[in-house]
Coordinates of C-alpha atoms and ligand atoms in Angstrom, one line a residue:
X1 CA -2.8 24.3 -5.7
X2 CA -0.9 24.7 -8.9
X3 CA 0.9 21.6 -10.3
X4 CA 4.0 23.4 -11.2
X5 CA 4.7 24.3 -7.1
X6 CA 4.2 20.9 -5.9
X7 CA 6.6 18.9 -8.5
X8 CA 9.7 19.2 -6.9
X9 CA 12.1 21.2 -9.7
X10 CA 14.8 19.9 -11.6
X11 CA 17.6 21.7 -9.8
X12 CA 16.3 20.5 -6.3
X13 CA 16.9 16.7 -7.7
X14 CA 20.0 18.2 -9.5
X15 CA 21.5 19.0 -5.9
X16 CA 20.2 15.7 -4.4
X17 CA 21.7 13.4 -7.0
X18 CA 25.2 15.8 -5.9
X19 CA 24.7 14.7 -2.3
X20 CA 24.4 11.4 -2.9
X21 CA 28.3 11.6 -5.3
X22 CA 29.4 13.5 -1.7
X23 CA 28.3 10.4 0.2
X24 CA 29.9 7.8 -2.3
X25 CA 33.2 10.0 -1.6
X26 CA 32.8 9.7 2.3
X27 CA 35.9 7.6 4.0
X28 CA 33.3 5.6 6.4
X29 CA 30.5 5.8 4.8
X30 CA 28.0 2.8 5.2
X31 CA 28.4 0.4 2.2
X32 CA 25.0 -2.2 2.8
X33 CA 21.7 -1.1 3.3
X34 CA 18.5 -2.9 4.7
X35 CA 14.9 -1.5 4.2
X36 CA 12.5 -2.5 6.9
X37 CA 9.0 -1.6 5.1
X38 CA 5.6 -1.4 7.2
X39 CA 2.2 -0.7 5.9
X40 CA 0.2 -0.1 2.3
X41 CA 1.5 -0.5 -1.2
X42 CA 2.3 3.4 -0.9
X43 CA 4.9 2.9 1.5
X44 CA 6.4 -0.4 -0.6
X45 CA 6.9 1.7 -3.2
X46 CA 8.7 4.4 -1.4
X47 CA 11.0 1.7 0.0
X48 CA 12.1 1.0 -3.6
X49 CA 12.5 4.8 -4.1
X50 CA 15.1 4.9 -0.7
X51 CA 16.7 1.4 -2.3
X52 CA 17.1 3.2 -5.7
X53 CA 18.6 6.5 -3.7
X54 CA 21.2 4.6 -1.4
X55 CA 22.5 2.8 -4.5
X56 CA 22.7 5.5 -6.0
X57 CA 25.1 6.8 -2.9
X58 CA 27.1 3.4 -3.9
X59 CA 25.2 1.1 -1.2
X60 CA 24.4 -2.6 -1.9
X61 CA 21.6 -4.5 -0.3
X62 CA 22.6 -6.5 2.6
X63 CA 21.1 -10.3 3.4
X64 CA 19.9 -9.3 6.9
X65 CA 19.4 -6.3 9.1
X66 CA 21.3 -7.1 11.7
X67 CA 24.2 -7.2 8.6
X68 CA 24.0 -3.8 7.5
X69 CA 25.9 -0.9 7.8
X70 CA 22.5 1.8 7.2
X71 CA 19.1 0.5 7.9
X72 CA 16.0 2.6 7.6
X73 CA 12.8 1.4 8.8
X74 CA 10.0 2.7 6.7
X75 CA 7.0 2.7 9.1
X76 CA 3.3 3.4 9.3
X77 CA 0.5 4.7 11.3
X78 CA -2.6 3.7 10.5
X79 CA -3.6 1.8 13.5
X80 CA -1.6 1.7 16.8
X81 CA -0.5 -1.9 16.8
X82 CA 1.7 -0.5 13.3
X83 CA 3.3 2.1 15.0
X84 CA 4.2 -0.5 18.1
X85 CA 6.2 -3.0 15.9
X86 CA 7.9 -0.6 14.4
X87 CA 8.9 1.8 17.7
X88 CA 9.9 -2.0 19.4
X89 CA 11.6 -3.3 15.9
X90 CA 13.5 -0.2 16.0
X91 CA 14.6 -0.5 19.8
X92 CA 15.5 -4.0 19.5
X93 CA 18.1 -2.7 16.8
X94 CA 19.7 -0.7 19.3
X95 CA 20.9 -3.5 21.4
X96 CA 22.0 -5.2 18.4
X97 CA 24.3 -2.0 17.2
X98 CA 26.1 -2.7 20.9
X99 CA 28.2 -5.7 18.2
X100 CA 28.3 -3.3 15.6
X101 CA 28.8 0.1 16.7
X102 CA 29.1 2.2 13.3
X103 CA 25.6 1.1 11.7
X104 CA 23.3 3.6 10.9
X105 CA 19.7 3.9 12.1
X106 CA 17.0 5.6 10.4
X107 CA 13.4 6.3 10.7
X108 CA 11.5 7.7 8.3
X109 CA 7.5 7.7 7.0
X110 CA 4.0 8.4 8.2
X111 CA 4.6 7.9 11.6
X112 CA 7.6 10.4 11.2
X113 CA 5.1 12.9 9.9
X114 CA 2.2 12.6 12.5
X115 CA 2.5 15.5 15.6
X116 CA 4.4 15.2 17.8
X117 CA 6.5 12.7 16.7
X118 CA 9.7 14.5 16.4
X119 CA 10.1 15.7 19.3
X120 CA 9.7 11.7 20.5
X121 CA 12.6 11.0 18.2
X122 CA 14.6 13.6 19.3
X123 CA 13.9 13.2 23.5
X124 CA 13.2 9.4 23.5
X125 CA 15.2 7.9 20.6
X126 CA 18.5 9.7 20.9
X127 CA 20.2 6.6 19.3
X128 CA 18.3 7.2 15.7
X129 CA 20.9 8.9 13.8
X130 CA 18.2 10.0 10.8
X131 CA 14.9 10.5 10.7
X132 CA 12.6 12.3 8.2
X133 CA 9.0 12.6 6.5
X134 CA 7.0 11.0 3.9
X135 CA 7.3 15.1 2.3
X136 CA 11.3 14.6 2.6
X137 CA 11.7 11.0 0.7
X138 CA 13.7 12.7 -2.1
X139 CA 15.9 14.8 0.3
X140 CA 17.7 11.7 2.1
X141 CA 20.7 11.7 0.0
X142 CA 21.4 15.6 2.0
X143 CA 20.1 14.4 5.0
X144 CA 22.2 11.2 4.9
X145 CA 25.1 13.5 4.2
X146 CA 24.5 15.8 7.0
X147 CA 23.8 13.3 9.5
X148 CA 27.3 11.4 8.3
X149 CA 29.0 14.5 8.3
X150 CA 28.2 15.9 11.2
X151 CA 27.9 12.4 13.5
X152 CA 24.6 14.2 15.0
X153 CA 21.0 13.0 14.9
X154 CA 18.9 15.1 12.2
X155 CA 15.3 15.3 12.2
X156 CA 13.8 16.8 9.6
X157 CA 9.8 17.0 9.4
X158 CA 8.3 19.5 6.6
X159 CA 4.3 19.6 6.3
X160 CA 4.8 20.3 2.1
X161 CA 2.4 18.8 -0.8
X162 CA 5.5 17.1 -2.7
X163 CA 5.7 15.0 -5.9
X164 CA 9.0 14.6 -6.8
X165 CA 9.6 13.1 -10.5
X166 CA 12.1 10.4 -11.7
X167 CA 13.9 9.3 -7.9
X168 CA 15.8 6.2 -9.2
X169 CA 13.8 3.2 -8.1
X170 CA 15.6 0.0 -7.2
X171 CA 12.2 -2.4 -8.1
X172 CA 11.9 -5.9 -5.9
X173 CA 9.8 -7.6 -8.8
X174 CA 10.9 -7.2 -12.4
X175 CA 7.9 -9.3 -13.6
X176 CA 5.4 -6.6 -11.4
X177 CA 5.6 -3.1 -11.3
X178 CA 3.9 -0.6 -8.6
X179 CA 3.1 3.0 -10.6
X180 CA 2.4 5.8 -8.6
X181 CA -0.4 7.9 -9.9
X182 CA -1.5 10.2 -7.1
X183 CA -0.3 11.4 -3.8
X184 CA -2.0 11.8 -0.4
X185 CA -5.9 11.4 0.4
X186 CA -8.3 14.7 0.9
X187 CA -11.6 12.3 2.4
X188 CA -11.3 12.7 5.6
X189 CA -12.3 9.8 6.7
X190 CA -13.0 10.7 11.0
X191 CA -11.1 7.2 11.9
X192 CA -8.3 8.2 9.7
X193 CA -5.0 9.5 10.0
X194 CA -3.9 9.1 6.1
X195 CA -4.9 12.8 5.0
X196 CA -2.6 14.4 8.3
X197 CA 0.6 11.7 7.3
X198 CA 0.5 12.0 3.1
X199 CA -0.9 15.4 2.9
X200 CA -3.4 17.1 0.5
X201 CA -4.7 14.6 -2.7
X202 CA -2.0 15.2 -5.5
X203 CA -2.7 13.7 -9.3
X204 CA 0.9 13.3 -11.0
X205 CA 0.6 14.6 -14.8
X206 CA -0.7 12.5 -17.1
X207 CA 2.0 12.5 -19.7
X208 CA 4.5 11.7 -16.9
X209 CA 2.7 8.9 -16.0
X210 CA 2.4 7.1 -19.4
X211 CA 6.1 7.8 -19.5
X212 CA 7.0 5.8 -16.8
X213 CA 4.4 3.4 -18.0
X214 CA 5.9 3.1 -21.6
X215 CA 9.2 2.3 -19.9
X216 CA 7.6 -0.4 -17.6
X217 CA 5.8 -1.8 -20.9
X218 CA 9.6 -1.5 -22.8
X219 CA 11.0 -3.2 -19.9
X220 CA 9.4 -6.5 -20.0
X221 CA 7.1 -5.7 -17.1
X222 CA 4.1 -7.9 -16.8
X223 CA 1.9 -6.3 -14.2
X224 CA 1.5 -3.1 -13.5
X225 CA -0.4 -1.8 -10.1
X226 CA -1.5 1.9 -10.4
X227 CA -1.3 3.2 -6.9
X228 CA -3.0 5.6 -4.9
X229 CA -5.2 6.2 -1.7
X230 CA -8.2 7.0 -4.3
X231 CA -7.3 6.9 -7.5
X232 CA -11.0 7.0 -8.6
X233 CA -10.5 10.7 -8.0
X234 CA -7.4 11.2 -10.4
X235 CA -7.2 14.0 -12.1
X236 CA -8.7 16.7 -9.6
X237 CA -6.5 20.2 -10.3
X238 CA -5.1 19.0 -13.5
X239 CA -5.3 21.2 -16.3
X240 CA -7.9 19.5 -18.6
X241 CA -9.4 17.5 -16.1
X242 CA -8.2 14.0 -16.8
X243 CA -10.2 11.4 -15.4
X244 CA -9.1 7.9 -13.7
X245 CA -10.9 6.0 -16.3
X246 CA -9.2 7.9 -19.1
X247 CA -5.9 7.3 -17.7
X248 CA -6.7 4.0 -17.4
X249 CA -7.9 3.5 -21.2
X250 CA -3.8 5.0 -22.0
X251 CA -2.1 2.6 -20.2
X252 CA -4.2 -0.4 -21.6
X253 CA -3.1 0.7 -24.4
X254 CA 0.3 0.3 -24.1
X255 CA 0.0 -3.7 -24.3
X256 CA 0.9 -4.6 -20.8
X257 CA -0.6 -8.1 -20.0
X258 CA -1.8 -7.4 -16.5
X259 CA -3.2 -3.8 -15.0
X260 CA -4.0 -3.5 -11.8
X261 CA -5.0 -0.7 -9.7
X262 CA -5.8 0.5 -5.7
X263 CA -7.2 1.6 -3.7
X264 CA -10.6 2.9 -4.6
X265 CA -13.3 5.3 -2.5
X266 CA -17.0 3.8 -3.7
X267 CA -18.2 7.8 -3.8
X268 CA -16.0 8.0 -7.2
X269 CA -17.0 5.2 -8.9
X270 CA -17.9 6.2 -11.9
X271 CA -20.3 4.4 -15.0
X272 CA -16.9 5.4 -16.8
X273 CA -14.2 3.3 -14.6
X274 CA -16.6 0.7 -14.7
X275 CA -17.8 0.4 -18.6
X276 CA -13.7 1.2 -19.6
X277 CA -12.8 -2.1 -16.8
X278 CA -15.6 -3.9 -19.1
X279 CA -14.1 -2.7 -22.5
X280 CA -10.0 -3.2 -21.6
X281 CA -8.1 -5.6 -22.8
X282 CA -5.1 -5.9 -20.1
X283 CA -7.3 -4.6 -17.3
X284 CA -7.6 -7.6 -14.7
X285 CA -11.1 -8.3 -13.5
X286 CA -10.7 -7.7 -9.7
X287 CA -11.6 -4.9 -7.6
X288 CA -10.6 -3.7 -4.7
X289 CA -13.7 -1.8 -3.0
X290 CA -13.3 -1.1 0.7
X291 CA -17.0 -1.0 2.7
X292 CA -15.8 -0.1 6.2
X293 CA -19.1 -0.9 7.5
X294 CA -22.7 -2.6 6.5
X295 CA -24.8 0.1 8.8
X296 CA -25.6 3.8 7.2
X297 CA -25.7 5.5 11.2
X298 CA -21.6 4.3 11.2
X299 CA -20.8 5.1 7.6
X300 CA -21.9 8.7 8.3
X301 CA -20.2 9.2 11.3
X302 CA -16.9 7.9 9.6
X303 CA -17.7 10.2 7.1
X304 CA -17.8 7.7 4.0
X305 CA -20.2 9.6 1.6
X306 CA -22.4 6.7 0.5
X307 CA -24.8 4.4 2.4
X308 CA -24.8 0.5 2.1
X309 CA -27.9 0.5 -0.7
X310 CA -25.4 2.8 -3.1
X311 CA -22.5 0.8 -2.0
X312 CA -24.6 -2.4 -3.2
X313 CA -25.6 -0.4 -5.9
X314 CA -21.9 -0.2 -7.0
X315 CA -21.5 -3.6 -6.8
X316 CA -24.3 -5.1 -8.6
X317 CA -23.4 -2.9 -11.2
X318 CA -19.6 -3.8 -11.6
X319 CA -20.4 -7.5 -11.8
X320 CA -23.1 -7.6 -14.3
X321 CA -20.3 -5.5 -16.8
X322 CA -17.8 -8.0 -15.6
X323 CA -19.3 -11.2 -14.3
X324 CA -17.4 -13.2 -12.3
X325 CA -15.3 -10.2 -11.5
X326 CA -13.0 -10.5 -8.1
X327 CA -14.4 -8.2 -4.8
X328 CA -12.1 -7.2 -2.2
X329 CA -12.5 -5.0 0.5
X330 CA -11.2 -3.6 4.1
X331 CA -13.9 -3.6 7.2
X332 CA -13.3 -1.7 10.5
X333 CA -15.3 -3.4 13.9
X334 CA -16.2 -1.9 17.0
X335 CA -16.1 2.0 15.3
X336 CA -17.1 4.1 18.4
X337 CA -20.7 3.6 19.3
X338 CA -21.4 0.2 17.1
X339 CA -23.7 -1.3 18.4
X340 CA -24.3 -5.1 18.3
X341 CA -27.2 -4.9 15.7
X342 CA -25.1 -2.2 13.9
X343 CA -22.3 -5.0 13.7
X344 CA -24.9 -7.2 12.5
X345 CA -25.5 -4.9 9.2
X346 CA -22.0 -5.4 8.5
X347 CA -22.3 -9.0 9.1
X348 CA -25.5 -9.0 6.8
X349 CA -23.5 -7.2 4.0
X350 CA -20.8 -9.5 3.9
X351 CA -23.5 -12.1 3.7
X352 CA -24.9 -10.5 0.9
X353 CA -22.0 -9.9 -1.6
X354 CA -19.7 -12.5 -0.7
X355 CA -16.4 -11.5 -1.2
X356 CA -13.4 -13.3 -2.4
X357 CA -11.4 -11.6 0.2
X358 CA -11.8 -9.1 2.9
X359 CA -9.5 -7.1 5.6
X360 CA -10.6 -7.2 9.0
X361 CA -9.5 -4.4 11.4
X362 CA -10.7 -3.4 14.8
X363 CA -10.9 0.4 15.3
X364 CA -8.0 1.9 16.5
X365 CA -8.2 5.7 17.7
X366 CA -5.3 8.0 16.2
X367 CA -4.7 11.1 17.9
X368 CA -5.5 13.8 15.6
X369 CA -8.7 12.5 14.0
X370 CA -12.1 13.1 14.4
X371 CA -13.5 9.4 15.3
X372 CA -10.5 9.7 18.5
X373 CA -13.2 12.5 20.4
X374 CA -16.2 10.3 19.6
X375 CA -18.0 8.8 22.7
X376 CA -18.6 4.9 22.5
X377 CA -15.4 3.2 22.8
X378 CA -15.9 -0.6 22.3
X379 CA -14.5 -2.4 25.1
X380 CA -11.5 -5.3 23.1
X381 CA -13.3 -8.2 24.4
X382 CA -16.4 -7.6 22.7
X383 CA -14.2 -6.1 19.4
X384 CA -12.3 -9.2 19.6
X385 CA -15.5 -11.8 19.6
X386 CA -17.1 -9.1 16.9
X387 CA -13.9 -9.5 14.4
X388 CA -13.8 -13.7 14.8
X389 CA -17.3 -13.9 14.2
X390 CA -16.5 -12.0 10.9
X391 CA -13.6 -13.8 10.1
X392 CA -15.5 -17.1 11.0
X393 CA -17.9 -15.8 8.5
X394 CA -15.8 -14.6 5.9
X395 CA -14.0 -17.4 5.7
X396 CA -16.6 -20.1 5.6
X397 CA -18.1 -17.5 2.4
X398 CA -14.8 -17.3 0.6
X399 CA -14.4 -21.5 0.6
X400 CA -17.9 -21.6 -1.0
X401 CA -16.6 -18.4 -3.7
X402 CA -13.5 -20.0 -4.4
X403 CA -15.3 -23.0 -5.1
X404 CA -16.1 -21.5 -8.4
X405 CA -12.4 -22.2 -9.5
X406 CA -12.4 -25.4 -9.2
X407 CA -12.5 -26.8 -13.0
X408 CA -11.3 -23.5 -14.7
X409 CA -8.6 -22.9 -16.5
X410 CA -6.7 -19.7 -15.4
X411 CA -3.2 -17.5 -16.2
X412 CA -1.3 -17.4 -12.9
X413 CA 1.5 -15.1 -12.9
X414 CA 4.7 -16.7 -11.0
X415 CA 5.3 -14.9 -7.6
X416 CA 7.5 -17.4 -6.2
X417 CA 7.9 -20.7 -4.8
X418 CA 5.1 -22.5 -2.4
X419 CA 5.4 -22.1 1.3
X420 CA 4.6 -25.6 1.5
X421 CA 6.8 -27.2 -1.2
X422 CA 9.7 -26.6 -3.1
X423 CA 8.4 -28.6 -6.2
X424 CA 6.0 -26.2 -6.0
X425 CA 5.2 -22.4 -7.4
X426 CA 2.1 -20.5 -6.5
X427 CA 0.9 -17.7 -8.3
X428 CA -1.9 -14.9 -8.7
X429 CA -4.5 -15.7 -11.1
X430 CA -6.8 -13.0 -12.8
X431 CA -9.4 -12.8 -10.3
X432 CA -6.6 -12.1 -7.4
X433 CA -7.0 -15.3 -6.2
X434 CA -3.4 -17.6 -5.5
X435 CA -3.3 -20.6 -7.0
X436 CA -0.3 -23.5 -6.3
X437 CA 0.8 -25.2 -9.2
X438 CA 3.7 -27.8 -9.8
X439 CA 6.8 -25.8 -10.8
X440 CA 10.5 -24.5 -9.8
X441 CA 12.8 -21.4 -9.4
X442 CA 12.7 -20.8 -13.4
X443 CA 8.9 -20.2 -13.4
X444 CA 9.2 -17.1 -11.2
X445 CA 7.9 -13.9 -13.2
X446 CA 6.6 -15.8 -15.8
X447 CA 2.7 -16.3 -17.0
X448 CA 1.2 -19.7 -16.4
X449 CA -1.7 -21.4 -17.9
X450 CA -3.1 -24.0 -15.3
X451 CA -6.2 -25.8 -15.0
X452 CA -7.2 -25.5 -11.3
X453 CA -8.2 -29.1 -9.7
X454 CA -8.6 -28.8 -5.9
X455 CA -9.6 -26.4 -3.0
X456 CA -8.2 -27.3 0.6
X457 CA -8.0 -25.2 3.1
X458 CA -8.9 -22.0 1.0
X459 CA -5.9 -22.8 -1.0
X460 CA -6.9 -23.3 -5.0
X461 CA -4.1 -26.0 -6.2
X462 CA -4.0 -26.7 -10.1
X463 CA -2.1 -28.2 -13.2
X464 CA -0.2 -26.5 -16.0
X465 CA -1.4 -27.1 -19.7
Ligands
SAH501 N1 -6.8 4.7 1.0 C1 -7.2 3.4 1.3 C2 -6.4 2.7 2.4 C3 -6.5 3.3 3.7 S1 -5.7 2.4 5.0 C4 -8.7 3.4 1.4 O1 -9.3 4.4 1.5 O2 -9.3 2.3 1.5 C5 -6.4 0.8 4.7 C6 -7.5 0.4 5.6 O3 -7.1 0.5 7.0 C7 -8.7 1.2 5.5 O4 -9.5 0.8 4.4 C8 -9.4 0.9 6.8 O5 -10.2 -0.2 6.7 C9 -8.3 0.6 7.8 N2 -8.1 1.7 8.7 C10 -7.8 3.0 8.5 N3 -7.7 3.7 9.7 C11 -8.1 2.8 10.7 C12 -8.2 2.9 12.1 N4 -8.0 4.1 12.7 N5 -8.5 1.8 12.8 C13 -8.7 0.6 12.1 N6 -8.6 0.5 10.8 C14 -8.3 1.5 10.1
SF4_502 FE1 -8.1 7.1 4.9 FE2 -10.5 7.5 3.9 FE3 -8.4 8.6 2.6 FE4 -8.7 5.9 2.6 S1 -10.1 7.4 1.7 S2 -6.8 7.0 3.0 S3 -9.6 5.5 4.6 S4 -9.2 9.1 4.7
F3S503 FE1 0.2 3.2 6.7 FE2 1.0 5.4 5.6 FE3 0.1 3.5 4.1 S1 -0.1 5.3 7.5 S2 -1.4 2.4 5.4 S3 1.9 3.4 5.3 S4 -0.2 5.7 3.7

């Protein structure tokens, strides 16, 4: 696909930004808004993109939902218990509209785009007044104005490859930054329903990118997250064939303190991403490598493209160019047809590399995918006692792996104040790892230097110097 027919042109966001004037102008229109956000980084970001548009349309951010005059629930699909709290969140606002009879309800994101789904809205959810797809985002200032207009529910679901450039973005950090580098996922993976929900893998265009980077950089920004469902394959389609790493080497360039990126597929891992990590200034030493499984039989039939010895491979390789580095990654139990000594690979891998963190899921089948016809469906009780024995074991790993902290001196940035006290701030250090230090209010967004002095209860807690 050319890159010229997927960036949404000029004119199109020309007639948007016109919409959203026509809405300011509206008598009644809805003056608060609320963003209730589900799922991945992908969709936080969008959320910021909708909070950008509706001030744009002259809306202010209200303290609760059940306060505001529009609320939009920005959902996800990936697994079924997702879609469930958002289908119920959304129903429970119903009753609550009873008090306040002109608020606006809205639905929009993957589970918008998945089959099926709008004919749900439109037979089962008559009392959404809006609801649209992840390939409409930059089309809600029309299809707010239509559905205000015309006081009937619009549902509008396109199956288009978008990237639409420069939406005004209403950010929730100003200290962290997310940056969009590519759209929508082409891997296929059978158990998932990414590929059918963001459409086709999209890379934006490099100069673009840097752009938005520069301003982030000019802005006082201090972390930036590149984002992406694999941005290890940036680049694919673009004239001169950028590469992730390349990119990368640009933005630490730009003197950010912190870079950050996700998610990454261990197929495109490349010598390059991994010597430019080593060679960076700003890049932070963390990774975040997702495994799905420790047995070679289930990584083929999710379709993964790598076996466990390459996935090791990967590994052993990215920590001898950056020891020390912080591993992440996501795990799926109970795929269809594990059996319990395939589990026990998985369990055997986790043994074996010891991650600082991991995401635990239990397979979910998504309608529309190839892993939903398998054969093999693990009945939940034995999923459930497979996922707390990895948790069990994860968890007893990571107390031993954060042990390592203990003594060091580390740069937290600020996120906000501790759960557990308010004389106290807690923080993400280099590594990913959170770290408590003493602190108030004033320390938020800023970059601490802290020796860290205790572990309890997987919780590092330290001291400023
Ligand atoms: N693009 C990213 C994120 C995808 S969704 C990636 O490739 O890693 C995040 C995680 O959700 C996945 O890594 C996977 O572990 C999990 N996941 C996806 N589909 C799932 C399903 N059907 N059931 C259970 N977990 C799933
Ligand atoms: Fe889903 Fe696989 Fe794409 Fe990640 S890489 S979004 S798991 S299909
Ligand atoms: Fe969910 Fe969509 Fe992200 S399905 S995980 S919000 S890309």
């Amino acid at each position: 696909m050319q890159h010229a027919e997927i960036t949404v042109p000029q004119e199109e966001l020309a007639r948007q930004a016109e919409f959203a004037r026509s809405v300011k102008e509206l008598p009644h229109r809805p003056e608060s808004y609320y963003v209730v956000t589900y799922g991945c980084q992908m969709n936080a970001h969008d959320s910021e993109k909708i909070a950008g548009m509706l001030e744009t349309m002259g809306m202010v951010p209200a303290e609760k939902r059940e306060e505001a005059d529009f609320v939009i629930f920005n959902t996800c699909c990936v697994r079924e218990n997702a879609e469930r709290r958002a289908l119920g969140n959304v129903t429970w606002l119903k009753e609550v509209r009873k008090q306040k009879p002109d608020m606006v309800i809205a639905v929009c994101g993957c589970m918008i785009q998945e089959p099926g789904m709008a004919e749900i809205i439109l037979r089962k959810y008559k009392f959404v007044d809006l609801a649209f797809g992840t390939a409409n985002l930059h089309r809600l200032p029309e299809l707010l104005y239509e559905t205000l207009n015309s006081g009937k529910q619009t549902v509008q679901v396109e199956d288009r490859d978008v990237i639409a450039e420069e939406l005004p973005i209403r950010r929730l950090r100003k200290d962290a930054a997310y940056l969009t580098i590519m759209y929508g996922c082409d891997n296929f993976c059978s158990y998932c329903i990414v590929p059918y929900v963001r459409g086709r893998e999209r890379s934006r265009d490099p100069e673009s990118i840097l752009r938005e980077a520069e301003g982030l950089a000019a802005s006082g920004v201090k972390e930036i997250m590149l984002l992406g469902q694999n941005v290890n394959s940036y680049g694919k389609g673009l004239p001169g064939n950028p590469t992730f790493a390349g990119l990368l080497k640009r933005i630490d360039g730009l003197g950010i303190p912190r870079i950050r990126f996700m998610t990454s597929h261990p197929k495109d891992m490349s010598d390059e991403l991994i010597e430019t990590m080593a060679e960076g200034k700003h890049i932070l030493p963390q990774f975040h490598l997702p495994v799905q499984s420790g047995n070679n039989e289930i990584l083929k039939k999710m379709n993964r493209h790598y076996t466990r010895e390459q996935y090791l491979e990967r590994v052993s390789k990215l920590r001898a160019a950056i020891p020390g580095i912080g591993l992440s990654t996501d795990i799926i139990v109970s795929f269809p047809g594990e059996t319990e000594a395939q589990f026990e690979d998985t369990m055997s891998l986790v043994r074996e590399v010891r991650f600082d963190s991991a995401f635990t899921f239990i397979y979910s089948p998504r309608t529309g995918t190839k892993a939903a016809s398998m054969e093999g469906m693990i009945p939940e009780a034995v999923s459930a006692e497979r996922i707390q024995r990895l948790i069990a074991l994860q968890e007893q790993l990571q107390q031993e792996t954060l042990k390592r902290f203990v003594g060091r001196e580390e740069e937290i940035l600020v996120e906000g104040l501790s759960r557990r006290s308010r004389l106290a701030v807690s923080g993400k250090g280099r590594h990913a790892v959170s770290v408590t230090v003493d602190g108030n209010e004033q320390d938020i967004g800023r970059i601490l230097k802290c020796r860290i002095t205790n572990l309890k209860n997987n919780t590092l807690t330290g001291e400023r110097i």
